[in-house]
Coordinates of C-alpha atoms in Angstrom, one line a residue:
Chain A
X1 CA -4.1 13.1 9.2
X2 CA -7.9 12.8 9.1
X3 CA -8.2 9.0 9.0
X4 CA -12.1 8.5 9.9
X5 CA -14.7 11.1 8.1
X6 CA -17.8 11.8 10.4
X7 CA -20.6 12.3 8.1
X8 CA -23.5 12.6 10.6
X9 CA -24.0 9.4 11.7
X10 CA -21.7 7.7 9.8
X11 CA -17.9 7.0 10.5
X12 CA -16.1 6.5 6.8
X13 CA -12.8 5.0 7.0
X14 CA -11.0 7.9 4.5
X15 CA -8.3 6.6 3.2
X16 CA -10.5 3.8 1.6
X17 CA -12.8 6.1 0.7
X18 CA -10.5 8.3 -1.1
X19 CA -9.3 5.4 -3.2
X20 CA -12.7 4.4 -4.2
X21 CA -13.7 7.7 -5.0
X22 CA -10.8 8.1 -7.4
X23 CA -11.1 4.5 -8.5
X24 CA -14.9 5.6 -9.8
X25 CA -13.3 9.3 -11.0
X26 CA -10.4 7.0 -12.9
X27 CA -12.9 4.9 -14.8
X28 CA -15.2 7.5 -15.6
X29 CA -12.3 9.3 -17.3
X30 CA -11.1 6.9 -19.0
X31 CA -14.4 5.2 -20.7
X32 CA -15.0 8.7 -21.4
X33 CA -11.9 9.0 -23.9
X34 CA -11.5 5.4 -24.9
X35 CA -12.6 5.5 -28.2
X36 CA -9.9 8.6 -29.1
X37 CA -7.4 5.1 -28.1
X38 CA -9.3 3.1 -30.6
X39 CA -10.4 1.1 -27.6
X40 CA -14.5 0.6 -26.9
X41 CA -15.7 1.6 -23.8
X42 CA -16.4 -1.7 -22.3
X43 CA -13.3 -3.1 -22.5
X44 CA -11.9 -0.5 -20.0
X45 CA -14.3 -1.8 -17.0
X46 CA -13.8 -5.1 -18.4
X47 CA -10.1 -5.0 -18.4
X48 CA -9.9 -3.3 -14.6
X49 CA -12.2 -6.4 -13.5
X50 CA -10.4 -9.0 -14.9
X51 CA -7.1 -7.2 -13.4
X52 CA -8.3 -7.0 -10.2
X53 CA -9.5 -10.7 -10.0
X54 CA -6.6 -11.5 -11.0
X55 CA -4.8 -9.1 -8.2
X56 CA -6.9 -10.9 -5.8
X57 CA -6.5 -14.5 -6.7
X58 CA -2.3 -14.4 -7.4
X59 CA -1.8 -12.1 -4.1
X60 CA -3.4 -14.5 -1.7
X61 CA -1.3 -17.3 -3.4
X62 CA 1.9 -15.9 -3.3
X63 CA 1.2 -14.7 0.9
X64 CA 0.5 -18.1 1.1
X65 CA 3.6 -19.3 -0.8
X66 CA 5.6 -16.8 1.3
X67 CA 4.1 -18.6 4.2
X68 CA 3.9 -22.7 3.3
X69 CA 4.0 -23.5 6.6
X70 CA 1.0 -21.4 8.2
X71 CA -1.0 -22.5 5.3
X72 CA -0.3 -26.3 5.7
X73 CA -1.6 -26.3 8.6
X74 CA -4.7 -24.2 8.1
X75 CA -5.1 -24.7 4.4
X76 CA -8.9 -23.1 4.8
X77 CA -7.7 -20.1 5.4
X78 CA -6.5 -19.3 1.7
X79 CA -10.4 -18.4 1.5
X80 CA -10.6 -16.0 3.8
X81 CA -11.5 -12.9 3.9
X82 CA -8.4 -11.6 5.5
X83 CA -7.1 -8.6 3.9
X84 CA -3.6 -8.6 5.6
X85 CA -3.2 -11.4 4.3
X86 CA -2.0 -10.3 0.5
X87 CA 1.1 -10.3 -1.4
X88 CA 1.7 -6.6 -2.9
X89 CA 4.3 -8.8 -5.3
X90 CA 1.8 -11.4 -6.1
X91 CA -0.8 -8.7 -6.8
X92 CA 1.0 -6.6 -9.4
X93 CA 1.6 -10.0 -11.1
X94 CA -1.7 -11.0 -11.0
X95 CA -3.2 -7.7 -12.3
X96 CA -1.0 -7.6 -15.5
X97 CA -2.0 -11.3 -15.6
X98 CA -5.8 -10.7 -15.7
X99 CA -5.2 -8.0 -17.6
X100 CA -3.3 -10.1 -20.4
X101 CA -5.2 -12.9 -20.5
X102 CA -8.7 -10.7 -21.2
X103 CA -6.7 -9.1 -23.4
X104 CA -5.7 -11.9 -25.3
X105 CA -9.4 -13.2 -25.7
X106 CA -10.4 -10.1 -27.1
X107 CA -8.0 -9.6 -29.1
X108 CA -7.2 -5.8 -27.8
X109 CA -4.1 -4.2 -29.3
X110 CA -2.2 -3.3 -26.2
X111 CA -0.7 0.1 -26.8
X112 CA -3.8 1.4 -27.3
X113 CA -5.4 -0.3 -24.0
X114 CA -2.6 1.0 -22.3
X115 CA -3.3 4.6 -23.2
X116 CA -6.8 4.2 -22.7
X117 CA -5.8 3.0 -19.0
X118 CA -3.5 6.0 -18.7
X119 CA -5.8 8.6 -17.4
X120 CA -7.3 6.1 -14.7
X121 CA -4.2 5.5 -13.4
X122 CA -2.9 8.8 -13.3
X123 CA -6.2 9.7 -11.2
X124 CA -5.0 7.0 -9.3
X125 CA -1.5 8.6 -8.7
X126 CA -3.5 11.3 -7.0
X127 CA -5.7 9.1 -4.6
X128 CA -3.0 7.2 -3.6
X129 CA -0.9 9.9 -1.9
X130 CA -4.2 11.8 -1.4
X131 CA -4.8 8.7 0.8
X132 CA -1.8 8.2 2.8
X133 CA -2.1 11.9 3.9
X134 CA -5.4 10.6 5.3
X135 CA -3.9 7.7 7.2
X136 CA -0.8 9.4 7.6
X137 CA 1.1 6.6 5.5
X138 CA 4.0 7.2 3.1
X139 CA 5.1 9.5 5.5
X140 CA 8.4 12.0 5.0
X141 CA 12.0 11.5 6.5
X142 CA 12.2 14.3 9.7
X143 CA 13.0 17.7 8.5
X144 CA 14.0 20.7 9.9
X145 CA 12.2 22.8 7.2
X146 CA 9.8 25.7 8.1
X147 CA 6.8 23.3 5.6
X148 CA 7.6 20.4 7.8
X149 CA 4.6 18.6 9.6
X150 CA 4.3 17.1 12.9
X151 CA 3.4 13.4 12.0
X152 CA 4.7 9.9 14.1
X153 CA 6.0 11.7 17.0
X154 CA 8.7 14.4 14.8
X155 CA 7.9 17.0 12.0
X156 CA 8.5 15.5 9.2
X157 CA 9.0 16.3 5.0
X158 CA 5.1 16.8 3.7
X159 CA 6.1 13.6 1.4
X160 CA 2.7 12.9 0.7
X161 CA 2.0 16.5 -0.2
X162 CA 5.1 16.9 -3.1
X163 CA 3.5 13.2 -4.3
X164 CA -0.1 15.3 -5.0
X165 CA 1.8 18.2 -6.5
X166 CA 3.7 16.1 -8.7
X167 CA 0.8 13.7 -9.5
X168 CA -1.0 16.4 -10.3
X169 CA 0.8 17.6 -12.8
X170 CA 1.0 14.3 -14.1
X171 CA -2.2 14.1 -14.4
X172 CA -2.6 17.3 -16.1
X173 CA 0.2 16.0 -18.7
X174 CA -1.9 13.0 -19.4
X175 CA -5.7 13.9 -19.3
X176 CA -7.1 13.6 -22.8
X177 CA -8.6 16.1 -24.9
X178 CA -11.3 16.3 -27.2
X179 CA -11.0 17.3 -31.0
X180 CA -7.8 16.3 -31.3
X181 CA -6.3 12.9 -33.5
X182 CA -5.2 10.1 -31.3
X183 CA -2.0 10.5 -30.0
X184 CA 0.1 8.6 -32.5
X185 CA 2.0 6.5 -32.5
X186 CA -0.1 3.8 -29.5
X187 CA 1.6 3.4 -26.7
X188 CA 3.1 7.3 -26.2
X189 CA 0.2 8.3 -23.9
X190 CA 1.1 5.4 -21.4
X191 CA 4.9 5.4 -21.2
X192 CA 4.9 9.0 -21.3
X193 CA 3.0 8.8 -18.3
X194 CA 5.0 6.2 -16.9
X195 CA 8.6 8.3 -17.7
X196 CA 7.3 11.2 -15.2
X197 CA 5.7 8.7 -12.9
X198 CA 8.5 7.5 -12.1
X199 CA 10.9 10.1 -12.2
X200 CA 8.9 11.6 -9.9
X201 CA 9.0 8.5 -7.7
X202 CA 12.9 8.7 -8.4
X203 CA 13.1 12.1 -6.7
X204 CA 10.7 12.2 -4.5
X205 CA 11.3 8.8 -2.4
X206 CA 14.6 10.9 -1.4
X207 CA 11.9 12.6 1.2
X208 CA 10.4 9.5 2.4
X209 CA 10.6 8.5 6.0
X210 CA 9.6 4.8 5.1
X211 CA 11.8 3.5 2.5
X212 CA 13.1 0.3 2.1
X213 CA 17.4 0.5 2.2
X214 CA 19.3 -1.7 0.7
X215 CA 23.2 -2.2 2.2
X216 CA 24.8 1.2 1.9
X217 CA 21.3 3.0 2.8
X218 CA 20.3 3.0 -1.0
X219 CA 16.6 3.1 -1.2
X220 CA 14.8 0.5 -2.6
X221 CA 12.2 2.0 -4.1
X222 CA 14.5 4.4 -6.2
X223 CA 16.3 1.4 -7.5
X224 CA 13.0 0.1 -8.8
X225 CA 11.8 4.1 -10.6
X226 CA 15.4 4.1 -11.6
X227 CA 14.9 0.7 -14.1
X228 CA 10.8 1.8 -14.9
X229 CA 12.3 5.3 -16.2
X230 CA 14.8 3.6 -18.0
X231 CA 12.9 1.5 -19.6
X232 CA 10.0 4.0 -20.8
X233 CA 12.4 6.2 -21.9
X234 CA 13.8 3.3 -24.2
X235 CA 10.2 2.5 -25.4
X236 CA 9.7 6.5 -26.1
X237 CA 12.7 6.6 -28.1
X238 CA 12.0 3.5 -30.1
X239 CA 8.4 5.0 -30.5
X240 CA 9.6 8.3 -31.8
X241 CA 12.2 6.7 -34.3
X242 CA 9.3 4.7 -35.4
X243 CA 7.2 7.6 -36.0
X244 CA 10.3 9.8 -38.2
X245 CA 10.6 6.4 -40.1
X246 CA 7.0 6.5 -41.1
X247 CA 6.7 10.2 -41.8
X248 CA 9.9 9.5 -43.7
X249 CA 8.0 7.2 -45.9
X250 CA 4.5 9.0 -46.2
X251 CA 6.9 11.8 -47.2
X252 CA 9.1 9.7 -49.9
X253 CA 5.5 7.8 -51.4
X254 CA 4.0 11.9 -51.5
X255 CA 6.7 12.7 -53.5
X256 CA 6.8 9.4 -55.9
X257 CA 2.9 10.2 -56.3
X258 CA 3.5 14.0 -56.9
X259 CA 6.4 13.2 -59.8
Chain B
X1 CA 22.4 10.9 -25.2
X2 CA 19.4 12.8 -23.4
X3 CA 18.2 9.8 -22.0
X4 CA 22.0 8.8 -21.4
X5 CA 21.8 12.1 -19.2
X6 CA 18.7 11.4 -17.5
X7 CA 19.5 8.3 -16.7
X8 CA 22.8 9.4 -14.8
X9 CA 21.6 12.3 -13.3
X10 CA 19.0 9.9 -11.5
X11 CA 21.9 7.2 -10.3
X12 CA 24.1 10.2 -9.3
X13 CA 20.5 11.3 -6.9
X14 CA 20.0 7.7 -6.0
X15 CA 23.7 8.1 -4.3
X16 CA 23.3 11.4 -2.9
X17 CA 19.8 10.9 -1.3
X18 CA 20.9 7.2 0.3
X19 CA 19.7 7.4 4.3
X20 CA 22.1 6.6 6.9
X21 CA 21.8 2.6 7.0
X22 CA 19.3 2.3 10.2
X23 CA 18.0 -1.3 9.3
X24 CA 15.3 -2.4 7.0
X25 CA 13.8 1.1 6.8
X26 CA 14.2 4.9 7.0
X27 CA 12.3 5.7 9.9
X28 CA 15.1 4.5 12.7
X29 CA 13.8 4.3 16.3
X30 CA 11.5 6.2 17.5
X31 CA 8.5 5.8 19.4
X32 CA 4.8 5.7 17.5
X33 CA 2.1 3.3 16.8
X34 CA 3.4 2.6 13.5
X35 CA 5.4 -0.3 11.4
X36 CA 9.2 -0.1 11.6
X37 CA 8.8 2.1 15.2
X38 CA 9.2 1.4 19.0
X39 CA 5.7 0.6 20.2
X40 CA 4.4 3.1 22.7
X41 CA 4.9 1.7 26.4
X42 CA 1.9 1.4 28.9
X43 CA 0.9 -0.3 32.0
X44 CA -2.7 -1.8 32.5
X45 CA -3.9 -4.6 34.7
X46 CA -5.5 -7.9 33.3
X47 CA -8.7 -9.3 35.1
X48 CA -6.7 -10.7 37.9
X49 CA -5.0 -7.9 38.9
X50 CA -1.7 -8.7 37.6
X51 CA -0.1 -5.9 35.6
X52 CA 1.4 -6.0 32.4
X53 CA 4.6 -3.2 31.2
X54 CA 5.0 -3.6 27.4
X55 CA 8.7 -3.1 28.2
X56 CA 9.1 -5.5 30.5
X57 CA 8.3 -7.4 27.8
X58 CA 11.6 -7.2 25.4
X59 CA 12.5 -10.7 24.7
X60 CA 9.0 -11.7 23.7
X61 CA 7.4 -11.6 20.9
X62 CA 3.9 -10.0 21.6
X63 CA 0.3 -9.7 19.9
X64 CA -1.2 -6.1 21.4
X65 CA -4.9 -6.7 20.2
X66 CA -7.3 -4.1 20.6
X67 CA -10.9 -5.2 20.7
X68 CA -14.2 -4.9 22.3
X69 CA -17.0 -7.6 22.9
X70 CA -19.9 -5.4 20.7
X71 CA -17.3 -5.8 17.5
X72 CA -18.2 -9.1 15.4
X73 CA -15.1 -9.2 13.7
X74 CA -12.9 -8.7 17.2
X75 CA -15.2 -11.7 17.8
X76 CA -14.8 -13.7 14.9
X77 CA -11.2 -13.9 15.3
X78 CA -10.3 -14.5 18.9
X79 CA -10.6 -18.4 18.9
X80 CA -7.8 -18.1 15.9
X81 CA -5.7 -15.6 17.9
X82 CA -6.2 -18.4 20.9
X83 CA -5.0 -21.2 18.7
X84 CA -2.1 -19.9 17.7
X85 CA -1.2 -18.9 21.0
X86 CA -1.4 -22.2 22.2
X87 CA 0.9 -23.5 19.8
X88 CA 3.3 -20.8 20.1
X89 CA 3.4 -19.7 23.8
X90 CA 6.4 -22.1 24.7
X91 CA 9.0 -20.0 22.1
X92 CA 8.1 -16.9 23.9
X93 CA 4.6 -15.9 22.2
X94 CA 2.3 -13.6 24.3
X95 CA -1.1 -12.3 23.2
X96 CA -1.9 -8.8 25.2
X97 CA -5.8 -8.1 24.5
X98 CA -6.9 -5.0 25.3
X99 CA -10.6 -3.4 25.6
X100 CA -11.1 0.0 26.4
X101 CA -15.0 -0.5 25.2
X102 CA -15.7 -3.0 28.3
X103 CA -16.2 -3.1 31.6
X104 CA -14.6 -6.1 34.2
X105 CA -17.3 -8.2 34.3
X106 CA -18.3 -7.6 30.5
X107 CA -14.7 -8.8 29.4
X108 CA -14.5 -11.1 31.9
X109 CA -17.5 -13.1 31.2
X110 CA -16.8 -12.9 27.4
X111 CA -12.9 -14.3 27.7
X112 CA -15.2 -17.0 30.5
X113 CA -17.2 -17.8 27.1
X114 CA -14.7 -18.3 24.4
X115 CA -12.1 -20.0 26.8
X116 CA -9.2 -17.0 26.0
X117 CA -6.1 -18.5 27.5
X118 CA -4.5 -15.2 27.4
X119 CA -4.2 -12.2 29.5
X120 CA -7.2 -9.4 28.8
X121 CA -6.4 -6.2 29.8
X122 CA -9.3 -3.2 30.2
X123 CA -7.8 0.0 29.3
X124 CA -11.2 1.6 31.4
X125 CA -9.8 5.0 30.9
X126 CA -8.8 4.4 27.1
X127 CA -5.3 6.6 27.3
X128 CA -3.9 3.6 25.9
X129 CA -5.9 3.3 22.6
X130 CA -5.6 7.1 22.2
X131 CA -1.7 6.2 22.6
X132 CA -2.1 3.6 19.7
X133 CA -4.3 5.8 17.9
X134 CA -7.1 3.4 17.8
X135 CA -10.2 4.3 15.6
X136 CA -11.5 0.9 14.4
X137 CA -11.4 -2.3 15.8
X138 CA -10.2 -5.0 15.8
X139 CA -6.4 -3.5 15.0
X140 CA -3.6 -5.8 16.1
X141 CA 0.2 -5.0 16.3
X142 CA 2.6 -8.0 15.9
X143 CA 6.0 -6.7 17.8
X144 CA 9.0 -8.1 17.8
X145 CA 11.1 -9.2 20.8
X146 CA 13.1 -5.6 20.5
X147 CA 10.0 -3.9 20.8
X148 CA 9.7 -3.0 17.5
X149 CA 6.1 -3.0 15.8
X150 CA 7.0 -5.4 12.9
X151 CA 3.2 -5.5 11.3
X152 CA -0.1 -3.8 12.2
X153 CA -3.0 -4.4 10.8
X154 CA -6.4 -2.8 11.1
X155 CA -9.5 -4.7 10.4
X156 CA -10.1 -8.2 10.5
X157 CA -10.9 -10.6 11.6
X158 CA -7.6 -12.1 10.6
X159 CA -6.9 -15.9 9.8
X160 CA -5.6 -18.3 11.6
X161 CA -2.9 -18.8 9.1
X162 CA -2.3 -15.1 8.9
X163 CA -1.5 -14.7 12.4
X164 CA 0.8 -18.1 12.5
X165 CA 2.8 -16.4 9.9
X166 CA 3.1 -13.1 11.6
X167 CA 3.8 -14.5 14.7
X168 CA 6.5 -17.0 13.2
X169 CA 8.0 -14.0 11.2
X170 CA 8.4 -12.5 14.5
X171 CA 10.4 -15.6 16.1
X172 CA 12.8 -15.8 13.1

């Protein structure tokens, strides 16, 4: 845990440092390779602004929905600069939101947005555990295992560690490279990269020391990688009989042409 | 049928890596300045000399703020924190502030100023913000009657209507 960074005279809160730094890294990647997406460069900053607006402005409403009562009788306070005061539910909803409704006015094909957001949010995948080793969040169930770390009082799994590893690679699987077509047909980049993401959630939140159980001690959070994985996988397969169907005809016309 | 495998071989993990059903989360009961974990017990003594054991305190629900009178935000937020005590003292609300920044007289006459209605405690030798890992302020802990830290939050200053519906998520 290294939560506060001493950089002569300045004390950096890491863990939000961390996050910005790979937020800037994310972008940068990803306006970098937009146009191999078919997507222009701007739209990629444009998109993450109107997303996190969006974030903002649906994850204060729903904390305050959760909460009708506090906020009746301090209705001011919606407009306050309280960070605790966000819905993690409200914020997803309101990113995707954002995100559509620029999307919409541009008139951005999504499967190719989605790619080009890929490699910015597998960056992302890094920071994010990268961050929690920092504030010692997303820590691992107790463990008896010589790679074990003393964290909260108990050595613990290095659950924020395997996350790294595994987003790594991830990110590795997903970063884009030059000279080559776009990756065809849209939309593979980003549900490729969701598949792993959250088959690696699927396995790893066995390690966690923070999970949410359900009734029987079934962990929330695998429930939730269980359905993403499902779906992506669904969307991979339709993808890939999509793409046979068309080689099937580029094939059949090639022949037509040929006779 | 690969996905068909997949997709089983992740339910079949889902059963075998279910934790022993502790409650609401994994971490079970054990002591650390953290969310979901027994709060760390101390003693300290308020500006009147009365003392204050955090577990004497199960039953209650308590707000353990950490702040100091040179933080604007620690500042900004105390009249809300008062507030809502106020309104919630008689269901068994208690506000615990705690400075290890201050001196006596430096606390004193800053809880004088802003009219604090609650007990200030001066942690002069600061074992209890190393105990709660303190390394910004203000940082606040919401725990429950059980003595179970229910929310933290680092940072502020928080809202009014923030800390109403902590504190009324910890009366439930």
């Amino acid at each position: 845990m290294f939560p506060i960074l001493h950089l002569g005279p300045l004390a950096i809160q890491a863990p939000g440092f961390i996050l910005l730094v790979g937020l800037w890294l994310g972008m940068s990647l990803a306006e970098k390779h937009s146009l191999q997406f078919g997507v222009k460069k701007d739209y990629v900053s444009s998109i993450v602004l109107a997303a996190a607006g969006g974030a903002l402005l649906l994850a204060r409403l729903a904390y305050a929905a959760e909460h009708l009562d506090a906020y009746l009788a301090r209705p001011l306070s919606l407009l306050s600069l309280d960070t605790a005061a966000l819905a993690p539910w409200g914020g997803a909803l309101g990113a995707l939101l954002g995100a559509f409704i620029y999307g919409q006015r541009k008139a951005i094909p999504w499967a190719a947005m989605l790619d080009a957001l890929s490699p910015l949010l597998a960056v992302m995948g890094v920071a994010l555990p990268l961050a929690n080793l920092a504030s010692g969040n997303g820590y691992g169930a107790p463990t008896s295992l010589p790679w074990g770390i003393e964290l909260w009082g108990t050595m613990r799994h290095p659950s924020q560690v395997y996350e790294i590893i595994a987003a790594a690679f991830i990110l590795m699987d997903t970063w884009p490279s030059y000279g080559i077509e776009p990756p065809r047909p849209a939309g593979r980049t980003f549900w490729r990269f969701a598949a792993w993401t959250a088959g690696a959630r699927l396995f790893l939140e066995a390690f966690r020391g923070d999970s949410t159980l359900l009734p029987g001690g079934v962990r929330a959070e695998q429930i939730g990688a269980w359905l993403v994985l499902a779906v992506s996988l669904w969307v991979l397969g339709k993808l890939r009989e999509a793409e046979a169907a068309e080689r099937e005809t580029f094939a059949a016309s090639s022949e037509k042409e040929q006779l | 049928m690969t996905m068909g495998i997949i997709l089983l071989a992740g339910a079949l993990w889902i059963a075998l890596s279910a934790a022993p059903d502790q409650g609401k989360t994994a971490q079970g009961l054990e002591t650390a300045p953290k969310e979901g974990f027994l709060a760390p017990d101390f003693t300290l003594q308020d500006l009147n000399g009365q003392t204050y054991t955090l577990s004497d305190l199960q039953g209650q629900a308590v707000l353990l703020n950490f702040w100091a009178t040179w933080c604007p935000p620690c500042r900004a937020e105390m009249p809300a924190i008062a507030q809502v005590y106020a309104d919630y003292q008689a269901q068994g609300f208690l506000v615990l502030a705690v400075t290890a920044d201050d001196t006596r007289a430096e606390a004193a006459s800053f809880a004088a100023e802003y009219g604090l209605p609650f007990p200030i405690l001066v942690d002069s030798s600061a074992q209890v913000a190393r105990a709660y890992r303190i390394t910004s302020l203000p940082t606040s802990f919401f725990i429950t009657p059980q003595g179970i830290i229910q929310k933290m939050i680092v940072g502020g200053p928080m809202s009014e209507a923030g800390i109403r519906a902590n504190v009324e998520g910890l009366l439930k």
